[in-house]
């Protein structure tokens, strides 16, 4: 108030007419209303489109049995599957409940700084941690999840807060996964029994948790899930998003996905996930993300994981390249153990991606889709772009070391280089107007990367 009076005095004396005029004409920040037409009009904050690559972390009480998948409880007691029931009979005494797994979720070897160092080395620009999966256990001291959270049970630590602090020290964006529903929560079961005409669970459990997460940890991203059984009107999704965009402490930078109720995926929200491991057949007109897991068969850690279940590094990097070329982000999942260790095979895959991005990241980060996404040839060439610079990422080394591409149109100023190689590359054109690029003549061990090489073309159309 004191500062306002001082400015008023200056206005009266005519000393700062220009400044006051500029201030008075400043646009009022747009406010979004709690309907999809308004909420869907909000642009996705630019940091997300620039980031391109993130790491997903599925971690919870399901990491204790560590068998089958993170849906262990549901497959054991929700829609029972014989092999899960047999697993329990062979390993645990009669009367053992899922809640008895809670104290064993110790996170005793969880070192958030080590995790953050690994994620930084992988080249990830954002990390998404499960704060609560469908089992309902929260990885932070949720005030609405008494005695079923990581502070009261097991680890006795605020896992969400600790990882967030370590990531932000390294300027890595922090996303929080949150399941709207909980399989066996009594209030949720009552609401479903009442044909969703009541909202006891939403009003006293899941929505208070979301507000608490945002106000306590200020996430850069909210990765919503567990929405599919109920419409968004049951979840009160639009009211929450209107608050998030208008009045929350992260209103200007926060990014959300599209899982906010039946029929929302691929239609409403922020960027689109559409479905797990979604890959569009053509360039979408909306920002999207592919989420996938290094372990093909599970998102959570499994003690029965086999090497054959693990995505090869070449396949991971190929998926990353194709996703970015098609305008998407690539979110790659790992599942830590109940003690908080990341399996060496997951570490190896992440570090391999990081080494590749150290050389090829210029063709990934902050790029945009080009007018052509792919040339289907023996070399399988995918394109990204940054202004008049085009990046051609080819998956297979061409015969005789000559890369043949036809989509870019050269100019008199065109220059061709290879990321990781200092010298310019020689090129020419054949009778069909294809560009013939002479790649470096060196042994395989001397190439900058082992696969998915990038040619950079400047001043092309």
Tab-separated table of C-alpha atoms in Angstrom:
chain	number	residue	atom	x	y	z
A	1	UNK	CA	0.000	0.000	0.000
A	2	UNK	CA	2.846	2.352	0.823
A	3	UNK	CA	4.359	1.855	-2.653
A	4	UNK	CA	0.979	2.487	-4.303
A	5	UNK	CA	0.614	5.865	-2.517
A	6	UNK	CA	4.043	6.933	-3.675
A	7	UNK	CA	3.215	6.148	-7.311
A	8	UNK	CA	-0.072	8.022	-6.963
A	9	UNK	CA	1.816	11.149	-5.853
A	10	UNK	CA	4.053	10.973	-8.903
A	11	UNK	CA	1.066	10.589	-11.192
A	12	UNK	CA	-0.615	13.661	-9.722
A	13	UNK	CA	2.513	15.746	-10.237
A	14	UNK	CA	2.795	14.549	-13.839
A	15	UNK	CA	6.293	13.154	-13.417
A	16	UNK	CA	5.672	9.634	-14.720
A	17	UNK	CA	2.830	9.762	-17.232
A	18	UNK	CA	4.519	7.320	-19.621
A	19	UNK	CA	5.160	4.694	-16.957
A	20	UNK	CA	1.639	4.880	-15.604
A	21	UNK	CA	0.202	4.622	-19.096
A	22	UNK	CA	2.235	1.469	-19.772
A	23	UNK	CA	1.222	-0.057	-16.464
A	24	UNK	CA	-2.445	0.682	-16.895
A	25	UNK	CA	-2.493	-0.956	-20.322
A	26	UNK	CA	-0.898	-4.229	-19.169
A	27	UNK	CA	-3.117	-7.127	-20.164
A	28	UNK	CA	-5.003	-8.903	-17.400
A	29	UNK	CA	-3.861	-12.534	-17.106
A	30	UNK	CA	-6.365	-14.827	-18.729
A	31	UNK	CA	-8.547	-16.835	-16.392
A	32	UNK	CA	-9.804	-20.252	-17.394
A	33	UNK	CA	-13.261	-21.505	-16.548
A	34	UNK	CA	-14.050	-25.027	-15.373
A	35	UNK	CA	-15.131	-26.415	-18.730
A	36	UNK	CA	-13.191	-28.268	-21.394
A	37	UNK	CA	-13.618	-25.603	-24.063
A	38	UNK	CA	-11.777	-23.102	-21.890
A	39	UNK	CA	-9.262	-25.491	-20.322
A	40	UNK	CA	-8.300	-27.069	-23.642
A	41	UNK	CA	-7.448	-23.634	-25.036
A	42	UNK	CA	-4.521	-23.228	-22.637
A	43	UNK	CA	-1.209	-23.658	-24.487
A	44	UNK	CA	1.122	-26.362	-23.215
A	45	UNK	CA	4.044	-24.509	-21.564
A	46	UNK	CA	7.005	-24.442	-23.937
A	47	UNK	CA	9.467	-26.129	-21.591
A	48	UNK	CA	7.686	-29.431	-22.135
A	49	UNK	CA	7.990	-29.365	-25.920
A	50	UNK	CA	11.672	-28.458	-25.585
A	51	UNK	CA	12.428	-31.238	-23.081
A	52	UNK	CA	11.656	-34.243	-25.351
A	53	UNK	CA	12.964	-36.952	-23.006
A	54	UNK	CA	11.927	-37.886	-19.493
A	55	UNK	CA	12.219	-40.773	-17.034
A	56	UNK	CA	9.166	-42.389	-15.425
A	57	UNK	CA	9.554	-44.064	-12.014
A	58	UNK	CA	7.015	-46.634	-10.781
A	59	UNK	CA	7.694	-47.237	-7.094
A	60	UNK	CA	5.373	-48.297	-4.306
A	61	UNK	CA	4.272	-51.169	-2.082
A	62	UNK	CA	3.911	-53.280	-5.249
A	63	UNK	CA	7.731	-53.209	-5.296
A	64	UNK	CA	7.708	-55.514	-2.258
A	65	UNK	CA	6.198	-58.690	-3.746
A	66	UNK	CA	7.936	-57.530	-6.950
A	67	UNK	CA	6.299	-60.177	-9.046
A	68	UNK	CA	4.014	-60.121	-12.091
A	69	UNK	CA	3.450	-56.365	-12.293
A	70	UNK	CA	2.516	-53.266	-10.313
A	71	UNK	CA	-1.092	-54.537	-10.510
A	72	UNK	CA	-0.157	-57.326	-8.084
A	73	UNK	CA	-2.889	-56.577	-5.512
A	74	UNK	CA	-5.622	-56.472	-8.137
A	75	UNK	CA	-4.510	-59.714	-9.775
A	76	UNK	CA	-4.285	-61.361	-6.356
A	77	UNK	CA	-7.571	-60.181	-4.800
A	78	UNK	CA	-9.447	-57.866	-7.174
A	79	UNK	CA	-9.885	-60.123	-10.179
A	80	UNK	CA	-7.926	-63.106	-8.848
A	81	UNK	CA	-5.572	-64.922	-11.163
A	82	UNK	CA	-4.492	-68.423	-10.110
A	83	UNK	CA	-0.774	-67.807	-10.559
A	84	UNK	CA	-0.856	-64.802	-8.205
A	85	UNK	CA	-2.784	-66.777	-5.594
A	86	UNK	CA	-0.299	-69.620	-5.916
A	87	UNK	CA	2.591	-67.167	-5.515
A	88	UNK	CA	1.130	-65.989	-2.205
A	89	UNK	CA	0.350	-69.482	-0.895
A	90	UNK	CA	3.906	-70.643	-1.559
A	91	UNK	CA	5.638	-67.664	0.053
A	92	UNK	CA	3.430	-66.155	2.758
A	93	UNK	CA	1.469	-67.534	5.724
A	94	UNK	CA	-2.340	-67.777	5.813
A	95	UNK	CA	-3.989	-64.506	6.717
A	96	UNK	CA	-1.212	-62.375	5.210
A	97	UNK	CA	-2.728	-59.177	3.772
A	98	UNK	CA	-1.521	-56.664	1.199
A	99	UNK	CA	-1.166	-54.111	3.998
A	100	UNK	CA	1.444	-56.414	5.565
A	101	UNK	CA	3.726	-55.589	2.632
A	102	UNK	CA	3.785	-51.933	3.737
A	103	UNK	CA	6.427	-52.203	6.485
A	104	UNK	CA	8.701	-54.028	4.019
A	105	UNK	CA	8.734	-51.042	1.665
A	106	UNK	CA	11.822	-49.742	3.441
A	107	UNK	CA	13.640	-47.623	0.809
A	108	UNK	CA	16.679	-48.412	2.958
A	109	UNK	CA	19.129	-47.876	0.089
A	110	UNK	CA	17.303	-44.956	-1.500
A	111	UNK	CA	19.766	-42.159	-2.155
A	112	UNK	CA	17.919	-39.408	-4.023
A	113	UNK	CA	21.171	-37.730	-5.067
A	114	UNK	CA	22.330	-40.932	-6.762
A	115	UNK	CA	19.028	-41.270	-8.575
A	116	UNK	CA	19.203	-37.661	-9.698
A	117	UNK	CA	22.798	-38.084	-10.900
A	118	UNK	CA	21.730	-41.091	-12.977
A	119	UNK	CA	18.766	-39.269	-14.478
A	120	UNK	CA	20.948	-36.277	-15.303
A	121	UNK	CA	23.507	-38.568	-16.969
A	122	UNK	CA	20.706	-40.143	-19.015
A	123	UNK	CA	19.929	-36.791	-20.621
A	124	UNK	CA	16.409	-36.679	-19.161
A	125	UNK	CA	14.997	-33.181	-18.813
A	126	UNK	CA	12.111	-34.232	-16.588
A	127	UNK	CA	11.341	-37.068	-14.182
A	128	UNK	CA	7.880	-38.330	-13.204
A	129	UNK	CA	7.558	-40.204	-9.885
A	130	UNK	CA	4.558	-42.213	-8.736
A	131	UNK	CA	3.170	-40.429	-5.692
A	132	UNK	CA	0.263	-42.889	-5.438
A	133	UNK	CA	-0.660	-45.846	-7.605
A	134	UNK	CA	-4.018	-47.652	-7.664
A	135	UNK	CA	-3.114	-49.441	-4.410
A	136	UNK	CA	-3.583	-46.118	-2.590
A	137	UNK	CA	-0.227	-46.037	-0.771
A	138	UNK	CA	1.278	-42.551	-0.935
A	139	UNK	CA	4.991	-41.812	-1.209
A	140	UNK	CA	4.588	-38.653	0.835
A	141	UNK	CA	2.908	-37.927	4.181
A	142	UNK	CA	-0.571	-37.429	2.767
A	143	UNK	CA	-2.939	-36.089	5.447
A	144	UNK	CA	-5.757	-38.157	3.915
A	145	UNK	CA	-3.871	-41.469	3.835
A	146	UNK	CA	-3.259	-42.151	7.514
A	147	UNK	CA	-0.970	-45.121	8.204
A	148	UNK	CA	-0.805	-45.947	4.474
A	149	UNK	CA	1.990	-43.616	3.435
A	150	UNK	CA	5.784	-43.682	3.306
A	151	UNK	CA	6.190	-41.468	6.371
A	152	UNK	CA	4.050	-43.588	8.692
A	153	UNK	CA	4.942	-47.014	7.290
A	154	UNK	CA	8.066	-48.707	5.923
A	155	UNK	CA	10.562	-46.088	4.846
A	156	UNK	CA	9.410	-43.419	7.339
A	157	UNK	CA	10.550	-40.834	4.804
A	158	UNK	CA	9.001	-38.259	2.496
A	159	UNK	CA	10.114	-39.902	-0.760
A	160	UNK	CA	8.384	-37.351	-3.000
A	161	UNK	CA	10.040	-34.425	-1.244
A	162	UNK	CA	13.510	-35.942	-1.122
A	163	UNK	CA	13.657	-36.798	-4.822
A	164	UNK	CA	12.212	-33.423	-5.790
A	165	UNK	CA	14.930	-31.563	-3.896
A	166	UNK	CA	17.696	-33.597	-5.556
A	167	UNK	CA	16.257	-33.125	-9.054
A	168	UNK	CA	15.842	-29.390	-8.691
A	169	UNK	CA	19.456	-29.003	-7.609
A	170	UNK	CA	20.251	-30.319	-11.100
A	171	UNK	CA	17.631	-28.217	-12.925
A	172	UNK	CA	15.603	-31.279	-13.879
A	173	UNK	CA	11.847	-30.698	-14.094
A	174	UNK	CA	9.764	-32.678	-11.604
A	175	UNK	CA	6.541	-34.452	-12.480
A	176	UNK	CA	4.175	-36.264	-10.141
A	177	UNK	CA	2.116	-39.286	-11.166
A	178	UNK	CA	-1.151	-39.576	-9.229
A	179	UNK	CA	-3.896	-42.173	-9.542
A	180	UNK	CA	-7.348	-40.702	-9.111
A	181	UNK	CA	-8.870	-44.017	-8.056
A	182	UNK	CA	-7.911	-46.628	-5.478
A	183	UNK	CA	-9.024	-50.198	-6.078
A	184	UNK	CA	-10.166	-51.064	-2.571
A	185	UNK	CA	-10.755	-47.762	-0.768
A	186	UNK	CA	-14.073	-48.127	1.138
A	187	UNK	CA	-15.339	-44.681	0.133
A	188	UNK	CA	-14.597	-45.342	-3.527
A	189	UNK	CA	-16.440	-48.650	-3.341
A	190	UNK	CA	-19.414	-46.892	-1.714
A	191	UNK	CA	-19.506	-44.282	-4.481
A	192	UNK	CA	-19.473	-47.007	-7.128
A	193	UNK	CA	-22.208	-48.897	-5.282
A	194	UNK	CA	-24.237	-45.654	-5.348
A	195	UNK	CA	-23.792	-45.472	-9.157
A	196	UNK	CA	-21.460	-42.469	-8.652
A	197	UNK	CA	-24.318	-40.318	-7.354
A	198	UNK	CA	-22.163	-39.625	-4.307
A	199	UNK	CA	-18.595	-38.279	-4.231
A	200	UNK	CA	-17.410	-39.277	-0.781
A	201	UNK	CA	-14.078	-40.557	-2.085
A	202	UNK	CA	-13.416	-37.576	-4.340
A	203	UNK	CA	-14.246	-34.934	-1.744
A	204	UNK	CA	-12.445	-36.477	1.214
A	205	UNK	CA	-9.543	-38.399	-0.361
A	206	UNK	CA	-8.326	-38.015	-3.926
A	207	UNK	CA	-8.936	-34.315	-4.613
A	208	UNK	CA	-7.604	-33.099	-1.241
A	209	UNK	CA	-4.491	-35.131	-2.036
A	210	UNK	CA	-4.015	-33.456	-5.415
A	211	UNK	CA	-4.312	-29.970	-3.925
A	212	UNK	CA	-1.906	-30.974	-1.158
A	213	UNK	CA	0.628	-32.292	-3.670
A	214	UNK	CA	0.561	-29.094	-5.704
A	215	UNK	CA	0.796	-26.755	-2.729
A	216	UNK	CA	3.486	-28.813	-0.975
A	217	UNK	CA	5.789	-29.797	-3.860
A	218	UNK	CA	4.962	-27.377	-6.686
A	219	UNK	CA	5.328	-29.920	-9.505
A	220	UNK	CA	6.191	-28.939	-13.054
A	221	UNK	CA	3.933	-31.725	-14.356
A	222	UNK	CA	0.949	-33.717	-13.112
A	223	UNK	CA	0.631	-37.140	-14.682
A	224	UNK	CA	-2.930	-38.173	-13.882
A	225	UNK	CA	-4.104	-41.781	-14.148
A	226	UNK	CA	-6.730	-44.159	-12.773
A	227	UNK	CA	-9.558	-42.155	-14.306
A	228	UNK	CA	-11.195	-44.656	-16.638
A	229	UNK	CA	-13.958	-46.006	-14.401
A	230	UNK	CA	-15.713	-42.668	-13.895
A	231	UNK	CA	-16.537	-39.486	-15.858
A	232	UNK	CA	-14.645	-36.274	-15.205
A	233	UNK	CA	-17.755	-34.857	-13.507
A	234	UNK	CA	-17.336	-37.461	-10.758
A	235	UNK	CA	-13.643	-36.623	-10.316
A	236	UNK	CA	-14.286	-32.834	-10.316
A	237	UNK	CA	-11.422	-32.657	-12.815
A	238	UNK	CA	-12.353	-29.392	-14.513
A	239	UNK	CA	-12.665	-27.533	-11.197
A	240	UNK	CA	-9.232	-28.732	-10.147
A	241	UNK	CA	-7.654	-27.792	-13.479
A	242	UNK	CA	-9.241	-24.330	-13.430
A	243	UNK	CA	-7.693	-23.759	-10.001
A	244	UNK	CA	-4.381	-25.206	-11.184
A	245	UNK	CA	-4.231	-22.871	-14.211
A	246	UNK	CA	-5.578	-19.755	-12.471
A	247	UNK	CA	-4.577	-19.683	-8.822
A	248	UNK	CA	-2.121	-22.454	-7.952
A	249	UNK	CA	1.538	-21.698	-7.163
A	250	UNK	CA	2.528	-23.395	-10.449
A	251	UNK	CA	-0.160	-21.877	-12.690
A	252	UNK	CA	2.218	-20.502	-15.341
A	253	UNK	CA	4.556	-23.483	-15.807
A	254	UNK	CA	2.614	-26.613	-14.889
A	255	UNK	CA	1.890	-29.229	-17.546
A	256	UNK	CA	-0.803	-31.917	-17.340
A	257	UNK	CA	-1.756	-34.944	-19.403
A	258	UNK	CA	-5.179	-36.126	-20.603
A	259	UNK	CA	-6.335	-38.754	-18.079
A	260	UNK	CA	-9.053	-36.904	-16.202
A	261	UNK	CA	-12.130	-39.097	-16.733
A	262	UNK	CA	-13.864	-41.442	-19.132
A	263	UNK	CA	-13.491	-40.198	-22.691
A	264	UNK	CA	-10.845	-37.584	-21.864
A	265	UNK	CA	-7.791	-39.444	-23.173
A	266	UNK	CA	-6.703	-38.084	-26.550
A	267	UNK	CA	-9.408	-35.379	-26.313
A	268	UNK	CA	-9.080	-33.172	-23.223
A	269	UNK	CA	-6.448	-31.891	-20.818
A	270	UNK	CA	-2.944	-30.694	-21.619
A	271	UNK	CA	-0.762	-32.895	-23.803
A	272	UNK	CA	-2.097	-36.282	-24.930
A	273	UNK	CA	-0.983	-39.734	-23.718
A	274	UNK	CA	-3.994	-41.412	-25.344
A	275	UNK	CA	-2.917	-44.836	-24.069
A	276	UNK	CA	0.172	-46.561	-22.744
A	277	UNK	CA	2.875	-46.936	-25.396
A	278	UNK	CA	0.846	-44.814	-27.829
A	279	UNK	CA	2.405	-44.259	-31.249
A	280	UNK	CA	0.444	-42.239	-33.837
A	281	UNK	CA	0.430	-43.285	-37.480
A	282	UNK	CA	0.815	-39.708	-38.727
A	283	UNK	CA	1.928	-36.341	-37.370
A	284	UNK	CA	-0.609	-35.296	-34.695
A	285	UNK	CA	-1.856	-31.726	-34.490
A	286	UNK	CA	-1.598	-31.746	-30.678
A	287	UNK	CA	1.378	-32.163	-28.364
A	288	UNK	CA	1.676	-35.763	-27.192
A	289	UNK	CA	3.870	-38.131	-25.212
A	290	UNK	CA	4.786	-41.778	-25.592
A	291	UNK	CA	5.267	-43.538	-22.270
A	292	UNK	CA	6.885	-46.943	-22.293
A	293	UNK	CA	8.898	-49.162	-19.965
A	294	UNK	CA	12.364	-50.680	-20.231
A	295	UNK	CA	10.785	-53.867	-18.878
A	296	UNK	CA	8.289	-54.809	-21.589
A	297	UNK	CA	6.031	-56.717	-19.161
A	298	UNK	CA	5.775	-54.395	-16.184
A	299	UNK	CA	6.078	-50.812	-14.988
A	300	UNK	CA	7.028	-51.823	-11.447
A	301	UNK	CA	10.114	-53.829	-10.505
A	302	UNK	CA	9.845	-57.623	-10.948
A	303	UNK	CA	12.132	-60.214	-9.421
A	304	UNK	CA	11.095	-62.573	-12.243
A	305	UNK	CA	12.308	-60.197	-14.970
A	306	UNK	CA	14.361	-61.828	-17.736
A	307	UNK	CA	16.907	-60.271	-20.074
A	308	UNK	CA	14.607	-61.078	-22.998
A	309	UNK	CA	11.988	-58.808	-21.389
A	310	UNK	CA	14.293	-55.781	-21.533
A	311	UNK	CA	14.149	-53.302	-24.399
A	312	UNK	CA	17.466	-53.232	-26.312
A	313	UNK	CA	19.260	-49.877	-26.363
A	314	UNK	CA	18.860	-49.628	-30.141
A	315	UNK	CA	15.087	-50.064	-29.836
A	316	UNK	CA	14.852	-47.428	-27.105
A	317	UNK	CA	16.820	-44.847	-29.081
A	318	UNK	CA	14.873	-45.680	-32.253
A	319	UNK	CA	11.609	-45.074	-30.382
A	320	UNK	CA	12.961	-41.798	-28.996
A	321	UNK	CA	13.948	-40.589	-32.459
A	322	UNK	CA	10.649	-41.580	-34.077
A	323	UNK	CA	8.645	-40.011	-31.256
A	324	UNK	CA	10.473	-36.671	-31.446
A	325	UNK	CA	10.252	-36.658	-35.247
A	326	UNK	CA	6.480	-37.030	-34.872
A	327	UNK	CA	6.283	-34.117	-32.436
A	328	UNK	CA	6.100	-36.140	-29.222
A	329	UNK	CA	7.990	-36.545	-25.967
A	330	UNK	CA	9.449	-39.870	-24.874
A	331	UNK	CA	8.896	-40.934	-21.248
A	332	UNK	CA	10.880	-44.068	-20.381
A	333	UNK	CA	10.002	-46.034	-17.254
A	334	UNK	CA	12.089	-47.848	-14.672
A	335	UNK	CA	10.947	-49.705	-11.534
A	336	UNK	CA	13.225	-49.487	-8.469
A	337	UNK	CA	13.365	-52.217	-5.819
A	338	UNK	CA	11.610	-51.927	-2.478
A	339	UNK	CA	14.965	-50.862	-0.981
A	340	UNK	CA	15.310	-48.023	-3.465
A	341	UNK	CA	17.917	-49.566	-5.764
A	342	UNK	CA	17.777	-49.182	-9.540
A	343	UNK	CA	18.643	-52.444	-11.278
A	344	UNK	CA	21.991	-52.348	-13.142
A	345	UNK	CA	20.307	-53.200	-16.468
A	346	UNK	CA	18.081	-50.133	-16.093
A	347	UNK	CA	21.120	-48.024	-15.219
A	348	UNK	CA	22.969	-49.318	-18.274
A	349	UNK	CA	20.098	-48.472	-20.606
A	350	UNK	CA	19.733	-44.958	-19.188
A	351	UNK	CA	23.462	-44.273	-19.417
A	352	UNK	CA	23.530	-45.538	-23.012
A	353	UNK	CA	20.795	-43.063	-23.904
A	354	UNK	CA	22.762	-40.318	-22.180
A	355	UNK	CA	25.907	-41.087	-24.160
A	356	UNK	CA	23.915	-40.990	-27.390
A	357	UNK	CA	22.254	-37.689	-26.431
A	358	UNK	CA	25.634	-36.157	-25.549
A	359	UNK	CA	26.447	-36.432	-29.253
A	360	UNK	CA	23.013	-36.285	-30.867
A	361	UNK	CA	21.013	-34.130	-28.453
A	362	UNK	CA	21.177	-31.152	-30.814
A	363	UNK	CA	18.844	-33.093	-33.125
A	364	UNK	CA	16.432	-33.866	-30.266
A	365	UNK	CA	16.124	-31.115	-27.661
A	366	UNK	CA	14.101	-28.011	-28.621
A	367	UNK	CA	13.579	-29.258	-32.171
A	368	UNK	CA	10.285	-29.297	-34.030
A	369	UNK	CA	8.770	-31.686	-36.574
A	370	UNK	CA	9.890	-30.997	-40.122
A	371	UNK	CA	7.606	-31.012	-43.183
A	372	UNK	CA	8.686	-34.647	-43.757
A	373	UNK	CA	8.939	-37.026	-40.818
A	374	UNK	CA	10.473	-40.130	-42.366
A	375	UNK	CA	11.978	-41.549	-45.539
A	376	UNK	CA	11.396	-45.266	-45.628
A	377	UNK	CA	14.545	-46.681	-47.115
A	378	UNK	CA	17.177	-49.228	-46.140
A	379	UNK	CA	18.729	-46.578	-43.897
A	380	UNK	CA	15.352	-45.556	-42.344
A	381	UNK	CA	15.832	-41.774	-42.094
A	382	UNK	CA	13.872	-39.667	-39.592
A	383	UNK	CA	13.842	-35.865	-39.630
A	384	UNK	CA	13.739	-33.111	-37.028
A	385	UNK	CA	14.267	-29.396	-37.575
A	386	UNK	CA	15.350	-26.156	-35.987
A	387	UNK	CA	14.611	-23.193	-38.241
A	388	UNK	CA	16.322	-23.716	-41.613
A	389	UNK	CA	18.511	-26.468	-40.135
A	390	UNK	CA	17.326	-30.018	-40.731
A	391	UNK	CA	18.586	-33.122	-38.954
A	392	UNK	CA	18.465	-36.469	-40.740
A	393	UNK	CA	18.810	-39.334	-38.250
A	394	UNK	CA	19.454	-42.636	-39.994
A	395	UNK	CA	19.078	-45.943	-38.188
A	396	UNK	CA	21.210	-48.170	-40.424
A	397	UNK	CA	24.592	-47.441	-41.976
A	398	UNK	CA	24.140	-47.237	-45.762
A	399	UNK	CA	25.887	-49.399	-48.302
A	400	UNK	CA	29.302	-48.075	-49.387
A	401	UNK	CA	28.992	-45.258	-46.836
A	402	UNK	CA	26.771	-43.121	-49.116
A	403	UNK	CA	23.583	-41.790	-47.508
A	404	UNK	CA	20.899	-41.093	-50.091
A	405	UNK	CA	18.054	-38.748	-49.136
A	406	UNK	CA	15.530	-36.940	-51.303
A	407	UNK	CA	13.374	-34.757	-49.038
A	408	UNK	CA	15.652	-31.764	-48.262
A	409	UNK	CA	16.028	-29.197	-51.053
A	410	UNK	CA	19.515	-27.734	-51.167
A	411	UNK	CA	20.538	-24.125	-51.787
A	412	UNK	CA	23.825	-22.512	-52.757
A	413	UNK	CA	24.577	-22.092	-49.039
A	414	UNK	CA	23.822	-25.654	-47.976
A	415	UNK	CA	26.371	-27.267	-45.671
A	416	UNK	CA	26.357	-30.880	-44.485
A	417	UNK	CA	28.027	-32.154	-41.308
A	418	UNK	CA	27.695	-35.127	-39.005
A	419	UNK	CA	27.072	-34.650	-35.297
A	420	UNK	CA	30.169	-35.740	-33.420
A	421	UNK	CA	32.461	-35.239	-36.448
A	422	UNK	CA	34.247	-31.919	-36.949
A	423	UNK	CA	34.821	-31.945	-40.716
A	424	UNK	CA	32.154	-31.069	-43.253
A	425	UNK	CA	30.849	-33.910	-45.403
A	426	UNK	CA	31.054	-33.981	-49.188
A	427	UNK	CA	27.753	-34.230	-51.013
A	428	UNK	CA	26.364	-34.188	-54.522
A	429	UNK	CA	23.069	-34.797	-56.309
A	430	UNK	CA	22.115	-37.564	-58.673
A	431	UNK	CA	19.871	-37.459	-61.754
A	432	UNK	CA	16.725	-37.930	-59.628
A	433	UNK	CA	17.624	-34.950	-57.403
A	434	UNK	CA	18.562	-37.104	-54.433
A	435	UNK	CA	21.305	-35.836	-52.153
A	436	UNK	CA	24.239	-38.244	-51.958
A	437	UNK	CA	26.215	-37.707	-48.764
A	438	UNK	CA	29.652	-39.260	-48.361
A	439	UNK	CA	29.843	-40.385	-44.734
A	440	UNK	CA	33.136	-40.474	-42.774
A	441	UNK	CA	35.451	-43.306	-43.734
A	442	UNK	CA	36.401	-44.693	-40.343
A	443	UNK	CA	36.097	-47.969	-38.433
A	444	UNK	CA	32.906	-48.584	-36.452
A	445	UNK	CA	34.680	-47.966	-33.148
A	446	UNK	CA	35.722	-44.522	-34.343
A	447	UNK	CA	32.183	-43.309	-35.099
A	448	UNK	CA	30.667	-40.825	-32.631
A	449	UNK	CA	27.774	-43.196	-31.754
A	450	UNK	CA	27.119	-46.913	-32.286
A	451	UNK	CA	23.759	-46.442	-34.029
A	452	UNK	CA	21.248	-43.779	-35.038
A	453	UNK	CA	23.735	-41.356	-36.595
A	454	UNK	CA	22.766	-37.762	-37.393
A	455	UNK	CA	23.538	-35.680	-40.455
A	456	UNK	CA	22.992	-31.945	-40.026
A	457	UNK	CA	21.953	-29.944	-43.095
A	458	UNK	CA	21.999	-26.163	-42.844
A	459	UNK	CA	20.299	-23.787	-45.264
A	460	UNK	CA	17.980	-26.328	-46.851
A	461	UNK	CA	14.293	-26.145	-47.641
